[in-house]
XYZ file of C-alpha atoms in Angstrom:
575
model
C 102.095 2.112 35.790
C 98.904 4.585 35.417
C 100.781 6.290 33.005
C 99.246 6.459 29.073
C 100.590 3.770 27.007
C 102.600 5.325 24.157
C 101.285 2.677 22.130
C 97.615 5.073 22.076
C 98.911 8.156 20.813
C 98.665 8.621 16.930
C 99.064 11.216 14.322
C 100.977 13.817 14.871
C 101.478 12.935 18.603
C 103.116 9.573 17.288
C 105.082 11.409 14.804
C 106.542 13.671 17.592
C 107.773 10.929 19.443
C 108.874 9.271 16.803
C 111.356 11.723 15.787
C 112.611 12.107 19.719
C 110.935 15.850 19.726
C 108.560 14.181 22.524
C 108.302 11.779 25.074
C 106.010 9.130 25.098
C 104.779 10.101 28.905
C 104.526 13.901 27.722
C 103.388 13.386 24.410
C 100.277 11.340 26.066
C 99.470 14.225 28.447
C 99.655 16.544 25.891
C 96.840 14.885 24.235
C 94.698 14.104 26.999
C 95.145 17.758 28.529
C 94.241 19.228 24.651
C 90.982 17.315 24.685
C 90.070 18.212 27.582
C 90.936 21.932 27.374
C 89.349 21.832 24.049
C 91.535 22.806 22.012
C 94.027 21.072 18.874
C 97.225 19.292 19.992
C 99.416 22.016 17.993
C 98.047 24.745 19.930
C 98.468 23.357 23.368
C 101.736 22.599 22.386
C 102.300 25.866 20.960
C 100.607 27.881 23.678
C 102.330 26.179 26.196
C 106.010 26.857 24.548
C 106.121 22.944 24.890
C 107.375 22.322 21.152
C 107.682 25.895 18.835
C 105.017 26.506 15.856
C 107.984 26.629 13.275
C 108.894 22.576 14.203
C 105.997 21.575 14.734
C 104.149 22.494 11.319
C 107.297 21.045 10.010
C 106.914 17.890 11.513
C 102.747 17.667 10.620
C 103.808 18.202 6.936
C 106.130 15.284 6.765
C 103.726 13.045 8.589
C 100.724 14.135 6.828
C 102.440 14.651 3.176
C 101.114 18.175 2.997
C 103.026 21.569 2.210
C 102.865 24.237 4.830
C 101.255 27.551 3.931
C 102.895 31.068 5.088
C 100.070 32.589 6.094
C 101.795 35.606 6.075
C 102.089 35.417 2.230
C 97.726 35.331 2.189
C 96.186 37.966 0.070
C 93.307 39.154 2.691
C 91.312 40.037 0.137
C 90.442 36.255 -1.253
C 89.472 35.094 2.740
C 85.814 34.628 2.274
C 83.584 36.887 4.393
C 80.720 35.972 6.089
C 80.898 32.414 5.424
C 81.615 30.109 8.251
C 80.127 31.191 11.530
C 82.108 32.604 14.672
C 81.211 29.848 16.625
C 82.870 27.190 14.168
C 86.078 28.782 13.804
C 86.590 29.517 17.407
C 85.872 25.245 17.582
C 87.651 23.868 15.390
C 90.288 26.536 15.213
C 90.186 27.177 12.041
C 90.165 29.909 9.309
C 89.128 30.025 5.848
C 91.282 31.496 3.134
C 90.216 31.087 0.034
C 87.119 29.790 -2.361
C 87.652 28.288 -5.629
C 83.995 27.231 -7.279
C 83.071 24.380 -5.124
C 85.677 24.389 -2.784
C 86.913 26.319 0.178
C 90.263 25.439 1.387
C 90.485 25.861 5.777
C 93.776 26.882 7.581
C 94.668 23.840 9.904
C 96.967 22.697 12.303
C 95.952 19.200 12.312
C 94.883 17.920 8.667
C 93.371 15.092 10.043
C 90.908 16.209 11.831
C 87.928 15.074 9.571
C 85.342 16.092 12.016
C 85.960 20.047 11.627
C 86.031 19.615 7.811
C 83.078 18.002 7.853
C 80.884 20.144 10.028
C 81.817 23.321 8.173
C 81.510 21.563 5.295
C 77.719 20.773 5.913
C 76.922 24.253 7.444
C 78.265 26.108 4.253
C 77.427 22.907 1.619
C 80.547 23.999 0.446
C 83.577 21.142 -0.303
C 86.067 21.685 2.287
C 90.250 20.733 1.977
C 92.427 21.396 4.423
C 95.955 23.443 4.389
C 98.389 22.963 6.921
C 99.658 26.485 8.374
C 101.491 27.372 11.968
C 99.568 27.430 15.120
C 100.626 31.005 16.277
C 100.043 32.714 12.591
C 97.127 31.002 12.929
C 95.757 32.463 16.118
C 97.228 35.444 15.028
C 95.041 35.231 11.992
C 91.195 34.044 13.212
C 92.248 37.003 16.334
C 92.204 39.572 13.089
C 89.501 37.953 11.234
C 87.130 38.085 13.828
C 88.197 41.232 15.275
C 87.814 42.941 11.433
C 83.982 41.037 11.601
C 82.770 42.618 14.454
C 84.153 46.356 13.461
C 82.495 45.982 10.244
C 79.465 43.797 10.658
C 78.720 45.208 14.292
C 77.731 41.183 14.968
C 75.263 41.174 12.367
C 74.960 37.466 10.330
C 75.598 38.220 6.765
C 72.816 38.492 4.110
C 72.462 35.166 3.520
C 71.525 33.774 7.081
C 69.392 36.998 7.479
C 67.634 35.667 4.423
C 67.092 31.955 6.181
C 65.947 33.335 8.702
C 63.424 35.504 7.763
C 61.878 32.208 5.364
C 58.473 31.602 6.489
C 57.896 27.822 6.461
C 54.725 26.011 6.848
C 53.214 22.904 5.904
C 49.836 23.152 3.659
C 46.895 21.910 5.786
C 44.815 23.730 8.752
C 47.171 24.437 10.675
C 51.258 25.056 10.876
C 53.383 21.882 11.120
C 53.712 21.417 15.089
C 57.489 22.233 15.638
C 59.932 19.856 18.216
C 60.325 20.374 21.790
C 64.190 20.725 20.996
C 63.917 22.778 18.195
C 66.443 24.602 19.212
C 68.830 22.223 19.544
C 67.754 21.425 15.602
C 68.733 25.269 14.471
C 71.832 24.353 12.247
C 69.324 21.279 10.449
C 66.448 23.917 10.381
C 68.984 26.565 8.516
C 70.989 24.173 6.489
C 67.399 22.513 5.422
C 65.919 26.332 4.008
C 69.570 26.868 2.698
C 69.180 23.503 0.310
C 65.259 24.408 -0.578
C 66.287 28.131 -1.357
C 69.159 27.354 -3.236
C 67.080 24.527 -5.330
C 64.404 27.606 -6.163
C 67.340 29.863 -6.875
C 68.913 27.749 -9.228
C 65.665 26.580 -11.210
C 65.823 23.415 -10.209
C 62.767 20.579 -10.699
C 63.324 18.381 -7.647
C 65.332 17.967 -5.004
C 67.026 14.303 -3.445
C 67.905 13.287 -0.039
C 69.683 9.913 -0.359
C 71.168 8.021 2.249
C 73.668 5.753 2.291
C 75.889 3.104 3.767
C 78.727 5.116 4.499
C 77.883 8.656 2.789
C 74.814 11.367 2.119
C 74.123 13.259 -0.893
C 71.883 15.536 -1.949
C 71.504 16.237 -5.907
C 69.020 18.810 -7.765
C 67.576 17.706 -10.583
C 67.922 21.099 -13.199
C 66.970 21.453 -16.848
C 66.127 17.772 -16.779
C 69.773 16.617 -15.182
C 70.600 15.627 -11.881
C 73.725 16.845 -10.331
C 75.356 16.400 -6.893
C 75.037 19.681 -4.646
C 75.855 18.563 -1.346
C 77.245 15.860 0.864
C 76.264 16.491 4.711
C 78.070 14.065 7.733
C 75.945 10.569 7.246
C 75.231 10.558 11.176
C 72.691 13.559 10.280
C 70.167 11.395 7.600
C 67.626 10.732 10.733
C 67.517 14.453 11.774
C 67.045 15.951 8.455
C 64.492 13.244 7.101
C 63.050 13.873 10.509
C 62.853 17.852 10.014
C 61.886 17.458 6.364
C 58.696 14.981 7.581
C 57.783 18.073 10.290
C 57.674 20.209 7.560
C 55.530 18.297 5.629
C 53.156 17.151 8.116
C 54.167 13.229 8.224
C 54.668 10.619 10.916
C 57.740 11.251 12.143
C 57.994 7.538 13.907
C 56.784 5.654 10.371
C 59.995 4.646 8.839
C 58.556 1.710 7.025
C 56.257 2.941 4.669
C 56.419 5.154 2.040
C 54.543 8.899 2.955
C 53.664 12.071 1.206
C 53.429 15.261 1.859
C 53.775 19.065 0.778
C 55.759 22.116 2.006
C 54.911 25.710 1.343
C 58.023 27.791 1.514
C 57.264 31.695 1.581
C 59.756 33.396 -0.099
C 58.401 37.093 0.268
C 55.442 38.510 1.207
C 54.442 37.869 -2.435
C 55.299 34.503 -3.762
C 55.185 31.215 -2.097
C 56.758 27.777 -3.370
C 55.112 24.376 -3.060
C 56.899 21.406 -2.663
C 55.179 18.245 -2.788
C 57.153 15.609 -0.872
C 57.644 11.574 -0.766
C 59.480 9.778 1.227
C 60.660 5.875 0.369
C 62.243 3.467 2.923
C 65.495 2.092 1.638
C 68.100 0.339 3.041
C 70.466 3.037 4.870
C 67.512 5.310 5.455
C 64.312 7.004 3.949
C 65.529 8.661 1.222
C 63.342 11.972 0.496
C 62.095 13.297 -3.265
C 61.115 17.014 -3.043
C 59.387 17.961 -6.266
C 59.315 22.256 -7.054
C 56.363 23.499 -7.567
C 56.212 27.094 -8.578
C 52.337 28.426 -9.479
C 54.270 31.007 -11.855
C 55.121 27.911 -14.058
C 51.663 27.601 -14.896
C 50.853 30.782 -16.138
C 53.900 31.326 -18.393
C 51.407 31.863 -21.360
C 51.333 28.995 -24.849
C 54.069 31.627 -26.525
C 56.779 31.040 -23.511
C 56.590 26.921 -24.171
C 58.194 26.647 -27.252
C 55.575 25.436 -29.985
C 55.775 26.669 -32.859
C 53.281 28.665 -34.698
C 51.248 25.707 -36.912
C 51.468 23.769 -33.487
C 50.671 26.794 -31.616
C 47.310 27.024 -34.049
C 46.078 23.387 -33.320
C 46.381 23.589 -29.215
C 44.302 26.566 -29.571
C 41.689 25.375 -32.221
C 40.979 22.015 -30.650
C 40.351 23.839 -27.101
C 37.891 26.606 -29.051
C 35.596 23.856 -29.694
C 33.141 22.627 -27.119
C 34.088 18.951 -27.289
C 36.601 16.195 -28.012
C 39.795 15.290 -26.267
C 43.082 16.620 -26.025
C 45.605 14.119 -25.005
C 49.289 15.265 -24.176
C 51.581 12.136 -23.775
C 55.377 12.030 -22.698
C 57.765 10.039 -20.007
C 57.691 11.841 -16.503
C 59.144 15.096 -16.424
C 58.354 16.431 -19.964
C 56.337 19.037 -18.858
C 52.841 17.779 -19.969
C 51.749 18.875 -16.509
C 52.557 22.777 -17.559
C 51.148 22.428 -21.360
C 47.747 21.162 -19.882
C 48.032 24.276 -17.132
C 48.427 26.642 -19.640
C 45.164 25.230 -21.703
C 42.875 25.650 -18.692
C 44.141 29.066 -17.874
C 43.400 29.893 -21.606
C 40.083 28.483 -20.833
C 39.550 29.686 -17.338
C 36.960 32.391 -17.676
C 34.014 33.159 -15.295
C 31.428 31.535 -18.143
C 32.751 28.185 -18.016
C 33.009 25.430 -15.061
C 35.960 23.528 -15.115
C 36.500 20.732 -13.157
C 39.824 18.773 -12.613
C 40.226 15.172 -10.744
C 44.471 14.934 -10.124
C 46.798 12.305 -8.254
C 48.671 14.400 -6.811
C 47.131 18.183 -7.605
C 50.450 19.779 -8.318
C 49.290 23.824 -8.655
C 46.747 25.610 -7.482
C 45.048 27.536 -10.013
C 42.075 29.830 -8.974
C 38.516 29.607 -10.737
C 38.898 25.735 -11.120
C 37.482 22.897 -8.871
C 40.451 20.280 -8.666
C 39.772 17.332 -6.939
C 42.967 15.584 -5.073
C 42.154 11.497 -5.749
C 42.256 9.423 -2.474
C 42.518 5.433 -3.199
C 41.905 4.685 -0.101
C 38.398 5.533 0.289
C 37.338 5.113 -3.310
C 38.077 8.056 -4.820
C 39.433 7.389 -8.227
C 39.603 8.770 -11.577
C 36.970 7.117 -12.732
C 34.880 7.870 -9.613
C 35.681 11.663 -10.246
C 34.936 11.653 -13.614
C 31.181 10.170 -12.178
C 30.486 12.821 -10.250
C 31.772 15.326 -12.204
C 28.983 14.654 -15.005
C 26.189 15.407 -12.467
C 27.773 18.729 -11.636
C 26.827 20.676 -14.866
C 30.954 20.717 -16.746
C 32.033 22.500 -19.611
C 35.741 21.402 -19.468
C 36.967 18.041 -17.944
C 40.663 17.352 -16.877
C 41.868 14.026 -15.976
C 45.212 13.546 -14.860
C 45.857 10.735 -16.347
C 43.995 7.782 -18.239
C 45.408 4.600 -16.625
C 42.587 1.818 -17.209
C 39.688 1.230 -19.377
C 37.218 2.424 -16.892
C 38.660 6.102 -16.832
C 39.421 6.321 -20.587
C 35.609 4.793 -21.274
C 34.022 7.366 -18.905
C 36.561 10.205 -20.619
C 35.252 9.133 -23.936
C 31.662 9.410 -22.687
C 32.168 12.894 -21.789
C 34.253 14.166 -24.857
C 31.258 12.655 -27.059
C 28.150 14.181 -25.046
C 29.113 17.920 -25.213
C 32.710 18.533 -22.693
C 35.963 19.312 -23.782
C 38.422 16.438 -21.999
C 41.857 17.102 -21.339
C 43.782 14.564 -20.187
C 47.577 12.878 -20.273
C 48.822 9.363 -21.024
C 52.772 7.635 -20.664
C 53.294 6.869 -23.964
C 56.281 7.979 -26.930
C 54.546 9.247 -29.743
C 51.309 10.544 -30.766
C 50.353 7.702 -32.770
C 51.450 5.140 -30.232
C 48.672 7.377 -27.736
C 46.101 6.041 -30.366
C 47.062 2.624 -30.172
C 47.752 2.462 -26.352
C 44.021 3.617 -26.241
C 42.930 0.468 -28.376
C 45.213 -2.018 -26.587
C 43.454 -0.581 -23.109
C 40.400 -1.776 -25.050
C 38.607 1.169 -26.066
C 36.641 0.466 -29.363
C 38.110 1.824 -32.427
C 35.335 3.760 -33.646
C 34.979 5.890 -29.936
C 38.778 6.389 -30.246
C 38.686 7.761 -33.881
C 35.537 9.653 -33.233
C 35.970 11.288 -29.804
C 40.018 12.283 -29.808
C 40.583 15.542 -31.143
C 43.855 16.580 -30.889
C 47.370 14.703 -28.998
C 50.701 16.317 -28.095
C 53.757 14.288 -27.883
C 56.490 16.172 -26.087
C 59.567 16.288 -24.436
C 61.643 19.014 -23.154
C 65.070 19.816 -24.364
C 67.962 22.024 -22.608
C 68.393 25.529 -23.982
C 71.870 26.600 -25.257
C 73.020 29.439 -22.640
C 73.092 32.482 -24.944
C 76.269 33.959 -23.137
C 78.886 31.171 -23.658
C 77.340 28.709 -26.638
C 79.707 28.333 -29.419
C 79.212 28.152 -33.022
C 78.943 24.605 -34.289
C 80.865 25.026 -37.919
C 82.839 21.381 -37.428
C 79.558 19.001 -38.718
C 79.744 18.090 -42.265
C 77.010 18.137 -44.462
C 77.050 14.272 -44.767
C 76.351 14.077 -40.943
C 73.618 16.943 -41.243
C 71.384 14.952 -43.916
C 72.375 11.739 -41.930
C 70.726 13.202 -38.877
C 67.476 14.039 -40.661
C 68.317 17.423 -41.219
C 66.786 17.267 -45.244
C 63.337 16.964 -43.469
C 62.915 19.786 -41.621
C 61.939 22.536 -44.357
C 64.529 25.321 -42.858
C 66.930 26.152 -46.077
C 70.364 25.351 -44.722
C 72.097 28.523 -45.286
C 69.736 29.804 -42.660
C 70.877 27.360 -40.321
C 72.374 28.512 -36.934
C 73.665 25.341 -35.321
C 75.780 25.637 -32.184
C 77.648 23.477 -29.538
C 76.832 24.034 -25.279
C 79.484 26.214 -23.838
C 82.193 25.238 -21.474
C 79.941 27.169 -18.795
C 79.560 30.126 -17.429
C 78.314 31.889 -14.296
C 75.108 31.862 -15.697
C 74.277 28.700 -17.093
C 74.573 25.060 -15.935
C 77.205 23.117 -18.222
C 76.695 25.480 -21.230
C 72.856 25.353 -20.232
C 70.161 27.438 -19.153
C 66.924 26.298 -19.167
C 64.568 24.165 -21.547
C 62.561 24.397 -24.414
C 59.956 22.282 -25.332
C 59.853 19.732 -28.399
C 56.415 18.784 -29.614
C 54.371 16.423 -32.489
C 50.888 17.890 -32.325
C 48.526 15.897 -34.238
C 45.072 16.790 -35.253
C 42.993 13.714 -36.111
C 42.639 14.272 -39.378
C 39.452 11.910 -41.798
C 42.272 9.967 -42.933
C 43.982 9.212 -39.452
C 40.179 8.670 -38.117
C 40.044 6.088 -41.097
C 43.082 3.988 -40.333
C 41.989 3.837 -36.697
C 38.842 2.325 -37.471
C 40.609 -0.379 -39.840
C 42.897 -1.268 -36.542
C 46.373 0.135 -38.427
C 49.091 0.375 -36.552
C 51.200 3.429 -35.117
C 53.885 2.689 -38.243
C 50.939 3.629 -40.369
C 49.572 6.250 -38.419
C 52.811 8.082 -37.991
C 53.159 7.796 -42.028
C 50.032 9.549 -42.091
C 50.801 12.274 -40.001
C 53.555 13.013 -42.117
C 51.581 13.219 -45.247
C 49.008 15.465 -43.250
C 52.205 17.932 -42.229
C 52.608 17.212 -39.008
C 56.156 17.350 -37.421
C 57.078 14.264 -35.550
C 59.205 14.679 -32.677
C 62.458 14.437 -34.376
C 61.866 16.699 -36.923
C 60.633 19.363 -33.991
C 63.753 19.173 -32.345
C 66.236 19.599 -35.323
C 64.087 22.468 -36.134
C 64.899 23.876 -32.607
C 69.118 22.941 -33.869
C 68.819 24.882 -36.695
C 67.259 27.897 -35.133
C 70.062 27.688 -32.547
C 67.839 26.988 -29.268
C 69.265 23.670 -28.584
C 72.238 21.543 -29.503
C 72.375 18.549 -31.626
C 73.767 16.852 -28.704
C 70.473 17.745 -26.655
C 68.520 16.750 -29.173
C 69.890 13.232 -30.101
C 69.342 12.838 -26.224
C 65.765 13.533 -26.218
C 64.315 12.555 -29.890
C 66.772 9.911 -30.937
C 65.880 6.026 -30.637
């Protein structure tokens, strides 16, 4: 009567029986003496001489619809070295065989077991899919593998978890980010955390996502402006990696209700460090966590490396020669107005002038210029900054952004009494900057006399020079339909191209981005039309006349010179 009820086996125990291979009674004892032995069903089974390897894979296949692999047939030379730890495939008794991009396909006894899948899965952040093999070639096998390891490696961890290992990780502030009492019991979160962060630096990307969900995790990078799945780690881990991320970053690990920030400083060699400024936002299966990248070297890439072209080039560096007037650069998040106002102050950076920046968040450190990280909650604003700054003797003012009419009235102020402002507002266009500055309530006459120069920008994904291919299927019709007429490059010069199917080293026929820009100079007869309240339509028709590229004509100029696609560029430019 104590006896295991047949009706609790499953799987491949069920199947067993069910073909009269097994008894119930046995069957049942086979399981609960393979659990707690620790090891699969197949190779008690096996290892016992209770059913043979040969009948038994047999059997799995039919019940799990899978072919079984000879794994005497395996080429050794496409098993993956130095992948999946010791410890794993001793486990889950498992071996890996072969990698194919994204995927790395395990030798298995048991295709159901999820579990093992998904744990190597998340230590490697590789896709895992099982293939159904023999239990003794299969010890026979992982015996070899590891024995062949330890000849040849002597033990060591291969390069990569050497490399983890040796990352320095701290948290900015006074002191390093105060580690868990069971941090070692966190090692494969701590590793498979520096893994994701190195790979995001290693790959160029912008920003990094931790979302959880109901019933899955991912984690996507955001690179050359695109987001794209990387990763999918078990779901029961969401609270110890948004826990390890917020020890990283110095946050309250027990506030799971609010929204936090925070940075990370990643030391990548005894030269170069990475910044990552961090946020965390409480949603409904978790706090999901936004890393932004930010790499200092961005910000001294130098005005030739961003893509403007030479008349543009000339007007970003006239308006900051002169001691006053303002320099807006406008664009949605993400256009990169953060690095074009970076690279003005370094031009300006010099030990003769004081510069002075008030930021929300201050992204990059840059040396020889007082930034000034804004704090809401005890009054220090834009505006307040921008106060204070005026008594301390400026020469060049940056503001990260004009977001009221107090900040752009006391930017104004400054631009017209002898500073050069820099600042950044969330509009589309040049001449919709103008008019967002009237709506705010700025009189015309201080907008049309104070404002200088704007820069309307966006940034566009660069064709991968190894695997782009020549675009010679658009007819001419579609060419002048697109706007091409306007863009003053004869068309027999034209080098127009289509993204690649990818390569190994681009992203999608990608690599990189290149940035699209409408610089304006405010020109008498812009300053005119301001002053008699026209509109942006009007404006914009007067930039035209003046020679200045609008957005769309800068990035069909970038087409035809074979930078970008015209895909790319209907994605960035086109209403």
């Amino acid at each position: 009567m104590n006896n295991p009820s047949p009706i609790a086996l499953n799987g491949l125990a069920r199947r067993l029986v069910a073909d009269n291979i097994l008894e119930a009674e046995l069957a049942a004892k086979a399981v609960a003496q393979a659990k707690k032995d620790k090891v699969t069903l197949a190779q008690h089974l096996v290892n016992h001489a209770i059913v043979d390897a040969r009948t038994l894979a047999l059997v799995a296949a039919e019940e799990f619809g899978s072919p079984v692999f000879d794994l005497n047939a395996l080429n050794k030379d496409l098993i993956p070295q130095k992948l999946v730890d010791e410890k794993l495939i001793r486990k889950h008794h498992t071996l890996p065989i072969a990698r194919r991009g994204n995927r790395l396909f395990l030798a298995v006894t048991d295709p159901t077991d999820l579990h093992a899948l998904d744990e190597i899965k998340f230590n490697t952040g590789i896709n895992t899919e099982a293939v159904l093999v023999e239990a003794d070639k299969l010890q026979i096998a992982i015996e070899k593998y590891l024995n062949a390891q330890e000849e040849t490696l002597g033990g060591a961890l291969g390069d990569l978890d050497e490399n983890l290992d040796d990352l320095d990780v701290q948290a900015v502030g006074d002191t390093p980010a105060q580690e868990d009492a069971s941090e070692a019991d966190e090692a494969p979160i701590v590793k498979y955390i520096n893994k994701v962060l190195l790979d995001a630096i290693k790959t160029g990307a912008s920003d990094i996502h931790f979302e959880p969900y109901e019933k899955s995790y991912r984690i996507r990078f955001r690179t050359d402006g695109v987001l794209h799945e990387v990763s999918r780690p078990p779901v029961n881990l969401a609270f110890r990696m948004a826990a390890r991320l917020k020890v990283m970053s110095q946050m309250d690990i027990s506030e799971r209700r609010l929204p936090q920030d925070g940075r990370i400083k990643l030391k990548v060699s005894k030269t170069r460090a990475i910044d990552f400024r961090v946020n965390t936002l409480p949603t409904l299966f978790g706090e999901k966590i936004v890393l932004r990248i930010l790499d200092p070297s961005s910000a001294k890439l130098g005005i030739d490396a961003l893509g403007y072209e030479d008349d543009q080039k000339k007007l970003y560096l006239d308006a900051l020669a002169q001691s006053q007037g303002m320099i807006l650069v406008t664009g949605p998040t993400g256009s990169g107005k953060t690095v074009s106002l970076y690279t003005g102050l370094n031009i300006l950076n010099t030990s003769e002038v004081n510069i002075s920046t008030a930021e929300d968040p201050v992204e990059i450190n840059l040396e020889g210029i007082n930034q000034v990280q804004m704090n809401t909650k005890v009054g220090l604003t834009f505006a307040e900054a921008l106060r204070s700054f005026l008594r301390q003797d400026p020469d060049v003012i940056m503001v990260g952004e004009i977001r009221d009419l107090e900040t752009a009235e006391i930017a104004i102020k400054a631009s017209q009494t002898g500073h050069l402002v820099l600042s950044t507002l969330h509009t589309n266009s040049a001449p919709e900057t103008l008019t967002r500055l009237l709506n705010m309530g700025v009189p015309a006459f201080n907008v049309a006399t104070s404002v200088s120069l704007i820069i309307a920008q966006r940034l566009a994904r660069r064709l991968c020079t190894v695997c782009k291919k020549p675009a010679t299927d658009i007819p001419a019709d579609i060419l002048t339909q697109e706007g091409f007429d306007e863009i003053k490059i004869p068309r027999a010069e034209f080098q127009l191209f289509h993204p690649g199917p990818g390569c190994e080293k681009c992203n999608g026929g990608y690599k990189g981005r290149v940035g699209v820009y409408e610089v304006v100079r405010i020109t008498p007869l812009i300053a005119n039309l301001i002053m008699e309240g026209g509109n942006s339509l009007q404006i914009a028709r007067a930039a035209k006349e003046a020679g200045f590229n609008n957005l769309r004509v800068s990035a069909l100029r970038k087409v035809a010179m074979g930078l970008t696609s015209l895909e790319e560029a209907n994605r960035v430019t086109k209403d």
